[in-house]
Each structure stands twice: as C-alpha cells, then as structure tokens.
CSV table of C-alpha atoms in Angstrom, one decimal:
chain,number,residue,atom,x,y,z
A,1,UNK,CA,87.5,14.2,-58.9
A,2,UNK,CA,84.9,16.4,-56.5
A,3,UNK,CA,87.0,19.0,-55.0
A,4,UNK,CA,86.8,20.0,-51.3
A,5,UNK,CA,85.3,23.3,-50.7
A,6,UNK,CA,85.6,23.0,-46.6
A,7,UNK,CA,85.8,25.8,-44.6
A,8,UNK,CA,89.1,26.1,-42.9
A,9,UNK,CA,87.9,29.2,-40.3
A,10,UNK,CA,85.9,26.5,-38.7
A,11,UNK,CA,88.8,25.4,-36.1
A,12,UNK,CA,87.3,22.6,-34.5
A,13,UNK,CA,87.1,20.9,-37.6
A,14,UNK,CA,89.7,18.5,-38.7
A,15,UNK,CA,92.0,19.3,-41.2
A,16,UNK,CA,92.2,17.6,-44.4
A,17,UNK,CA,94.8,17.1,-47.0
A,18,UNK,CA,95.8,14.8,-49.5
A,19,UNK,CA,96.6,11.5,-49.8
A,20,UNK,CA,100.2,10.3,-49.9
A,21,UNK,CA,102.0,7.3,-49.0
A,22,UNK,CA,103.3,6.7,-46.1
A,23,UNK,CA,105.8,4.2,-44.8
A,24,UNK,CA,104.1,1.1,-42.8
A,25,UNK,CA,103.7,-2.7,-42.1
A,26,UNK,CA,100.3,-2.2,-43.7
A,27,UNK,CA,98.0,0.0,-45.4
A,28,UNK,CA,93.9,0.4,-45.0
A,29,UNK,CA,92.5,2.3,-47.4
A,30,UNK,CA,88.7,3.4,-46.7
A,31,UNK,CA,86.1,5.9,-49.3
A,32,UNK,CA,83.1,6.7,-50.3
A,33,UNK,CA,81.8,6.9,-54.0
A,34,UNK,CA,83.2,10.5,-54.0
A,35,UNK,CA,86.9,9.6,-52.5
A,36,UNK,CA,87.7,6.4,-54.7
A,37,UNK,CA,89.2,8.8,-56.8
A,38,UNK,CA,91.7,9.3,-54.1
A,39,UNK,CA,92.4,5.7,-53.8
A,40,UNK,CA,92.9,5.1,-57.1
A,41,UNK,CA,95.6,8.0,-57.4
A,42,UNK,CA,97.5,6.7,-54.7
A,43,UNK,CA,97.6,3.1,-55.8
A,44,UNK,CA,98.9,4.2,-59.4
A,45,UNK,CA,102.0,6.1,-58.4
A,46,UNK,CA,102.2,3.3,-55.5
A,47,UNK,CA,105.7,1.8,-55.4
A,48,UNK,CA,106.0,-1.9,-56.7
A,49,UNK,CA,105.2,-4.7,-53.7
A,50,UNK,CA,102.7,-1.7,-52.0
A,51,UNK,CA,99.1,-3.2,-53.2
A,52,UNK,CA,100.6,-6.5,-51.5
A,53,UNK,CA,100.0,-4.4,-48.2
A,54,UNK,CA,96.7,-2.4,-48.6
A,55,UNK,CA,93.3,-3.1,-47.2
A,56,UNK,CA,90.5,-1.4,-49.1
A,57,UNK,CA,86.9,-0.7,-47.7
A,58,UNK,CA,84.1,1.1,-50.0
A,59,UNK,CA,81.1,2.2,-49.8
A,60,UNK,CA,79.5,2.8,-53.3
A,61,UNK,CA,76.4,4.6,-54.5
A,62,UNK,CA,74.0,2.4,-55.2
A,63,UNK,CA,73.8,0.9,-58.3
A,64,UNK,CA,77.1,2.2,-59.5
A,65,UNK,CA,79.8,-0.8,-60.5
A,66,UNK,CA,82.4,1.3,-62.4
A,67,UNK,CA,84.6,2.4,-59.5
A,68,UNK,CA,84.1,-1.3,-57.6
A,69,UNK,CA,85.5,-3.0,-61.4
A,70,UNK,CA,88.5,0.0,-60.9
A,71,UNK,CA,89.2,-0.9,-57.1
A,72,UNK,CA,89.5,-4.3,-57.3
A,73,UNK,CA,92.1,-4.0,-60.4
A,74,UNK,CA,94.4,-2.1,-58.3
A,75,UNK,CA,94.9,-5.8,-57.0
A,76,UNK,CA,95.1,-5.0,-53.1
A,77,UNK,CA,95.9,-7.8,-50.7
A,78,UNK,CA,92.0,-7.6,-49.7
A,79,UNK,CA,89.2,-5.7,-50.8
A,80,UNK,CA,85.6,-5.3,-49.8
A,81,UNK,CA,82.5,-3.2,-50.8
A,82,UNK,CA,79.6,-2.7,-48.0
A,83,UNK,CA,76.5,-1.2,-48.8
A,84,UNK,CA,76.5,1.8,-45.8
A,85,UNK,CA,79.0,3.7,-43.9
A,86,UNK,CA,77.9,1.8,-40.9
A,87,UNK,CA,78.9,-1.4,-42.4
A,88,UNK,CA,82.0,0.0,-43.5
A,89,UNK,CA,83.0,1.4,-40.0
A,90,UNK,CA,81.9,-1.6,-38.5
A,91,UNK,CA,84.0,-3.7,-40.4
A,92,UNK,CA,87.0,-1.2,-40.4
A,93,UNK,CA,86.8,-2.0,-36.7
A,94,UNK,CA,87.6,-5.9,-37.2
A,95,UNK,CA,90.4,-5.2,-39.8
A,96,UNK,CA,91.9,-2.8,-37.1
A,97,UNK,CA,91.9,-4.8,-34.1
A,98,UNK,CA,93.8,-7.6,-36.3
A,99,UNK,CA,96.4,-5.1,-37.1
A,100,UNK,CA,100.0,-4.3,-35.9
A,101,UNK,CA,101.8,-1.7,-35.1
A,102,UNK,CA,102.8,0.2,-38.1
A,103,UNK,CA,100.0,0.5,-40.4
A,104,UNK,CA,98.3,3.3,-41.8
A,105,UNK,CA,94.9,4.8,-42.4
A,106,UNK,CA,93.9,6.4,-45.5
A,107,UNK,CA,90.5,7.8,-45.7
A,108,UNK,CA,88.4,9.6,-48.5
A,109,UNK,CA,85.4,11.1,-49.3
A,110,UNK,CA,82.7,12.8,-47.5
A,111,UNK,CA,83.0,13.7,-43.7
A,112,UNK,CA,80.3,11.7,-42.4
A,113,UNK,CA,82.4,8.7,-43.2
A,114,UNK,CA,85.8,10.6,-42.7
A,115,UNK,CA,84.5,11.4,-38.9
A,116,UNK,CA,83.5,8.4,-38.2
A,117,UNK,CA,86.5,6.6,-39.4
A,118,UNK,CA,88.9,8.5,-38.0
A,119,UNK,CA,86.6,7.5,-34.8
A,120,UNK,CA,87.2,4.0,-35.0
A,121,UNK,CA,90.8,4.2,-35.2
A,122,UNK,CA,91.3,6.1,-32.3
A,123,UNK,CA,89.3,3.8,-30.2
A,124,UNK,CA,91.2,0.7,-32.1
A,125,UNK,CA,94.4,2.4,-30.3
A,126,UNK,CA,95.7,3.9,-33.7
A,127,UNK,CA,97.9,6.7,-33.6
A,128,UNK,CA,96.0,10.0,-34.6
A,129,UNK,CA,100.0,10.0,-36.9
A,130,UNK,CA,98.8,7.6,-38.5
A,131,UNK,CA,95.8,8.6,-40.1
A,132,UNK,CA,95.1,10.9,-43.5
A,133,UNK,CA,92.1,12.4,-44.8
A,134,UNK,CA,90.8,13.4,-48.2
A,135,UNK,CA,87.7,15.4,-48.2
A,136,UNK,CA,85.7,14.8,-51.2
A,137,UNK,CA,82.0,15.4,-52.4
A,138,UNK,CA,79.1,16.9,-50.4
A,139,UNK,CA,79.5,19.2,-47.2
A,140,UNK,CA,76.2,17.7,-45.9
A,141,UNK,CA,76.8,17.6,-42.5
A,142,UNK,CA,76.5,14.9,-39.5
A,143,UNK,CA,74.2,16.7,-36.5
A,144,UNK,CA,73.6,15.5,-33.3
A,145,UNK,CA,70.3,16.8,-31.7
A,146,UNK,CA,71.9,18.0,-28.0
A,147,UNK,CA,69.0,17.5,-27.0
A,148,UNK,CA,67.9,14.2,-27.7
A,149,UNK,CA,71.2,13.0,-28.4
A,150,UNK,CA,70.0,11.8,-31.7
A,151,UNK,CA,72.4,11.3,-34.8
A,152,UNK,CA,71.2,13.3,-37.9
A,153,UNK,CA,73.1,11.9,-41.3
A,154,UNK,CA,73.6,14.1,-44.3
A,155,UNK,CA,71.7,17.6,-43.4
A,156,UNK,CA,72.7,20.0,-45.8
A,157,UNK,CA,69.7,22.4,-44.6
A,158,UNK,CA,70.2,25.3,-41.9
A,159,UNK,CA,68.5,25.2,-39.5
A,160,UNK,CA,67.2,21.1,-39.4
A,161,UNK,CA,64.2,19.1,-37.8
A,162,UNK,CA,65.5,16.4,-35.8
A,163,UNK,CA,63.4,13.4,-36.7
A,164,UNK,CA,63.2,12.1,-33.2
A,165,UNK,CA,62.0,14.9,-31.0
A,166,UNK,CA,61.2,17.2,-34.1
A,167,UNK,CA,62.7,20.4,-32.5
A,168,UNK,CA,63.8,23.0,-35.3
A,169,UNK,CA,67.7,22.8,-34.5
A,170,UNK,CA,70.6,25.5,-35.7
A,171,UNK,CA,73.2,23.2,-36.8
A,172,UNK,CA,76.0,25.0,-35.1
A,173,UNK,CA,79.9,25.7,-36.6
A,174,UNK,CA,81.5,24.0,-33.8
A,175,UNK,CA,82.5,20.0,-34.5
A,176,UNK,CA,82.9,17.8,-31.7
A,177,UNK,CA,85.9,15.0,-33.0
A,178,UNK,CA,85.4,12.4,-30.5
A,179,UNK,CA,81.4,12.5,-31.8
A,180,UNK,CA,81.9,12.5,-35.5
A,181,UNK,CA,79.2,15.3,-35.7
A,182,UNK,CA,78.3,18.9,-35.1
A,183,UNK,CA,76.1,20.1,-32.8
A,184,UNK,CA,72.3,21.3,-33.5
A,185,UNK,CA,70.8,23.3,-31.1
A,186,UNK,CA,67.0,24.5,-30.7
A,187,UNK,CA,66.6,27.4,-33.0
A,188,UNK,CA,63.4,28.8,-31.4
A,189,UNK,CA,63.5,27.3,-27.7
A,190,UNK,CA,62.0,30.8,-27.1
A,191,UNK,CA,59.2,30.8,-28.7
A,192,UNK,CA,58.3,27.8,-30.3
A,193,UNK,CA,55.6,29.3,-32.3
A,194,UNK,CA,58.7,31.7,-34.8
A,195,UNK,CA,58.4,30.6,-38.2
A,196,UNK,CA,62.2,30.1,-39.5
A,197,UNK,CA,63.3,30.1,-42.9
A,198,UNK,CA,64.8,26.9,-43.7
A,199,UNK,CA,67.7,27.0,-46.1
A,200,UNK,CA,69.9,24.9,-48.3
A,201,UNK,CA,73.1,25.4,-47.7
A,202,UNK,CA,75.4,22.8,-47.0
A,203,UNK,CA,75.8,21.5,-50.6
C-alpha cells in the first residue's frame, strides 16, 4: 500500500488519519486505486453484518481489474466502479441524497478525490464528524488558477502553466476546502518575459 507523504506543516490542508469503523446506520466508501487497499483492510476487520450496510464507489486505474474483483468480493450491499473522479463525485451525491441521519463517509486515495468528496458530503448535509479520510498515493495537487478560475487536475510541477489563460502559476501552499484545491497565482506578472524553471515537486 502506498503510504501518505502529506506535509503536516500546511495548516490549511485537511488532516488525514487512518480509516476505522464508526457506529452508523449506513457506511459509504469512496476510493481510487491508491486507496482501494484501505477499504479492503477495514472490511477484513469488520464485525459480522457490517458489510450489509456498506456502499462502495471505486475509481480504478484504466485497464485494472484485480482490485475491482477484490472489492466486489467484500460483499458490500452496493458496489459500483466508475471511470473518473467526476463520475464518482456525481454518483456520491446521488447516494448521499438518499442517505439517512447516522450515515458515515469513508474516503481513501489521492487528495484530489478526497477533497472533492468531502465537499460533496458537506453539500449533502453530512456532518464533518461523520467523515474520515485516509490519504494514499500521489502528492499531485488540484489547483485553481485565481485569474481565470480554471481547475487544473493532477499538478506535479512548480510552477504550472494554466491551460486556459496560459499564465505561469506559482502553486501556493494555501488549500481551499470549499474548492478542494490549492491556489495558483501568476509567478511572473511584473515581467512575463522572465524565464522560470519548471520543476517536478509534487510526486
């Protein structure tokens, strides 16, 4: 399993822990390929009858089948795999709109998935105390260009070029929980001709 390498020094970033079963009437799990083993770990230690209340949403790596099979074999009440994070967040919204008070939400995987799922949970009225997050996998960031509001997914470089307005953005450490994204601001606004080295830093 990929371990989390999240920097705890970024105060605006959510705190991540390890998923553990909490009392609830229904249990909703959302994971990508990096977080699938977290779901399996929790299920394997679950008490009898727990999986009858479990709903699993999974975003696999394209062409990957082994984890889909392993997750399906857990025997959840409902299991679906979808091709993209966008599809998973939309489906999660549908599921939570039907949920009752006392439901729990468990999120595992990369920060882009977790942040957006947390925001969807809040949008659907889920209390923050009913949400658990376990980070696994890449440190790639979801970044919003503050100039044109474009969301840039899976950013690994510092700085990064905005695909919409072409500005070269400094990826700030400030994390917006509302947007589930870091903020990107123009790094060479005073002199657009200035050459800035682009380095791979969020791996």
